[in-house]
């Protein structure tokens, strides 16, 4: 009985809702189905664009209205925090222009990203150079462009900045454990809080303005309370420096705000409340200036990739699952399927048909180009060569991850509407 129900549950949304009502009382606590078909994830504007423009080949279509809504949701959820959009999530000029016009600031990781933010109309005071790993000549270029806020996590980087951007503001990034993040950021960035104290004292001694502390709780962070322990660390760094007469002013609370893939996520509002409560708990009435750097949460749900089924096949006559090959894979922009970390919602025109799990793979001749195999992906049994599929929630970390002509495939095209 339940096996049949779970198949039926994957069908169209109306039946899904109806069946939920019918089935709920009968089922004795099965796990929440992972696949929740949510028709709102591809906006009418995107559907209409794909239908009328018929773009050839795989492409990303981004709806600026969704980006605008996301910006306002962050503004509303954390009204006292400055928003620094993490440009690397999607640097499309139209997105940067829209955000600049809404008053956003920009977190950039390279001189090229800084230039893009400037070209979009942002002024240098609204741009940070947030990468802790910079060439000294790039720091000098950023300084010449008017950038005055830099990230550090080591004494060596402080020395570079003191030479190449004398007098600049610096904030020191501290490590976090990344627990609860679906795309954790490892130990590459940040230092332990005790070392952050030393780094900021050193910056002060070298004539820089020791301005604050930053952290990033890990990307696609699904726990709203993840900011709490990092804010406790930040407060300890503030207190230690105050003892030495150095008064920090700013906490950069990073990105990590999730976008909805297959599972529901808490609202921006819920994150805002949890973060504000943590700030109050650790800083009391003496709240520092705060910054947030949303990347994925700003653009992820604004984009949809249109792709095509190239092949549906099996490995033997009695193989009990299909292999479905798309014209986009890990090297075409879906790099975040690495280790099957990010699981995108996929829509087809046959979603009312019966579903069966299959292996989903990309088109290149690299054996790593398999998207979902350990945890196979349910797709319609009737899915066939030439069918169009929509990969939702792909507005962040796709276009810039796509390779230039690996195996002769073009980099992912992008349309911003
Ligand atoms: C990538 C990055 C972000 C954005 O992270 P999301 O998880 O996409 O919000 C923010 N800040 C820094 C320093 C980053 O490197």
JSON list of C-alpha atoms in Angstrom, two decimals, residues 152-163 167-168 170-172 191 193-212 237 240-241 244 246 248:
[
{"chain": "A", "resi": 152, "resn": "UNK", "atom": "CA", "xyz": [42.42, 38.83, 6.76]},
{"chain": "A", "resi": 153, "resn": "UNK", "atom": "CA", "xyz": [43.01, 35.64, 8.70]},
{"chain": "A", "resi": 154, "resn": "UNK", "atom": "CA", "xyz": [46.80, 35.74, 9.15]},
{"chain": "A", "resi": 155, "resn": "UNK", "atom": "CA", "xyz": [49.69, 37.99, 10.12]},
{"chain": "A", "resi": 156, "resn": "UNK", "atom": "CA", "xyz": [51.15, 37.62, 6.64]},
{"chain": "A", "resi": 157, "resn": "UNK", "atom": "CA", "xyz": [48.03, 39.01, 4.97]},
{"chain": "A", "resi": 158, "resn": "UNK", "atom": "CA", "xyz": [48.00, 41.93, 7.44]},
{"chain": "A", "resi": 159, "resn": "UNK", "atom": "CA", "xyz": [51.55, 42.78, 6.37]},
{"chain": "A", "resi": 160, "resn": "UNK", "atom": "CA", "xyz": [50.54, 42.79, 2.69]},
{"chain": "A", "resi": 161, "resn": "UNK", "atom": "CA", "xyz": [47.61, 45.10, 3.37]},
{"chain": "A", "resi": 162, "resn": "UNK", "atom": "CA", "xyz": [49.66, 47.46, 5.52]},
{"chain": "A", "resi": 163, "resn": "UNK", "atom": "CA", "xyz": [52.07, 47.88, 2.58]},
{"chain": "A", "resi": 167, "resn": "UNK", "atom": "CA", "xyz": [45.38, 52.75, 6.76]},
{"chain": "A", "resi": 168, "resn": "UNK", "atom": "CA", "xyz": [42.67, 50.44, 5.42]},
{"chain": "A", "resi": 170, "resn": "UNK", "atom": "CA", "xyz": [40.50, 45.10, 8.21]},
{"chain": "A", "resi": 171, "resn": "UNK", "atom": "CA", "xyz": [38.33, 42.42, 9.74]},
{"chain": "A", "resi": 172, "resn": "UNK", "atom": "CA", "xyz": [39.66, 39.03, 10.80]},
{"chain": "A", "resi": 191, "resn": "UNK", "atom": "CA", "xyz": [41.84, 31.25, 12.10]},
{"chain": "A", "resi": 193, "resn": "UNK", "atom": "CA", "xyz": [39.56, 33.15, 17.72]},
{"chain": "A", "resi": 194, "resn": "UNK", "atom": "CA", "xyz": [42.64, 33.47, 19.94]},
{"chain": "A", "resi": 195, "resn": "UNK", "atom": "CA", "xyz": [44.80, 33.99, 16.88]},
{"chain": "A", "resi": 196, "resn": "UNK", "atom": "CA", "xyz": [42.29, 36.52, 15.52]},
{"chain": "A", "resi": 197, "resn": "UNK", "atom": "CA", "xyz": [43.02, 38.62, 18.60]},
{"chain": "A", "resi": 198, "resn": "UNK", "atom": "CA", "xyz": [46.75, 38.59, 17.79]},
{"chain": "A", "resi": 199, "resn": "UNK", "atom": "CA", "xyz": [46.15, 39.29, 14.08]},
{"chain": "A", "resi": 200, "resn": "UNK", "atom": "CA", "xyz": [43.98, 42.32, 14.88]},
{"chain": "A", "resi": 201, "resn": "UNK", "atom": "CA", "xyz": [46.47, 43.66, 17.43]},
{"chain": "A", "resi": 202, "resn": "UNK", "atom": "CA", "xyz": [49.18, 43.28, 14.80]},
{"chain": "A", "resi": 203, "resn": "UNK", "atom": "CA", "xyz": [47.04, 45.13, 12.22]},
{"chain": "A", "resi": 204, "resn": "UNK", "atom": "CA", "xyz": [46.61, 47.97, 14.71]},
{"chain": "A", "resi": 205, "resn": "UNK", "atom": "CA", "xyz": [50.37, 48.10, 15.30]},
{"chain": "A", "resi": 206, "resn": "UNK", "atom": "CA", "xyz": [50.97, 48.32, 11.54]},
{"chain": "A", "resi": 207, "resn": "UNK", "atom": "CA", "xyz": [48.71, 51.34, 11.23]},
{"chain": "A", "resi": 208, "resn": "UNK", "atom": "CA", "xyz": [45.60, 49.60, 9.89]},
{"chain": "A", "resi": 209, "resn": "UNK", "atom": "CA", "xyz": [42.16, 50.13, 11.37]},
{"chain": "A", "resi": 210, "resn": "UNK", "atom": "CA", "xyz": [41.23, 46.91, 13.20]},
{"chain": "A", "resi": 211, "resn": "UNK", "atom": "CA", "xyz": [37.57, 47.05, 12.40]},
{"chain": "A", "resi": 212, "resn": "UNK", "atom": "CA", "xyz": [35.94, 43.75, 13.25]},
{"chain": "A", "resi": 237, "resn": "UNK", "atom": "CA", "xyz": [37.56, 38.68, 20.39]},
{"chain": "A", "resi": 240, "resn": "UNK", "atom": "CA", "xyz": [40.07, 40.79, 24.46]},
{"chain": "A", "resi": 241, "resn": "UNK", "atom": "CA", "xyz": [40.90, 43.63, 22.12]},
{"chain": "A", "resi": 244, "resn": "UNK", "atom": "CA", "xyz": [44.20, 46.38, 24.92]},
{"chain": "A", "resi": 246, "resn": "UNK", "atom": "CA", "xyz": [41.37, 48.53, 20.57]},
{"chain": "A", "resi": 248, "resn": "UNK", "atom": "CA", "xyz": [36.26, 46.81, 17.24]}
]
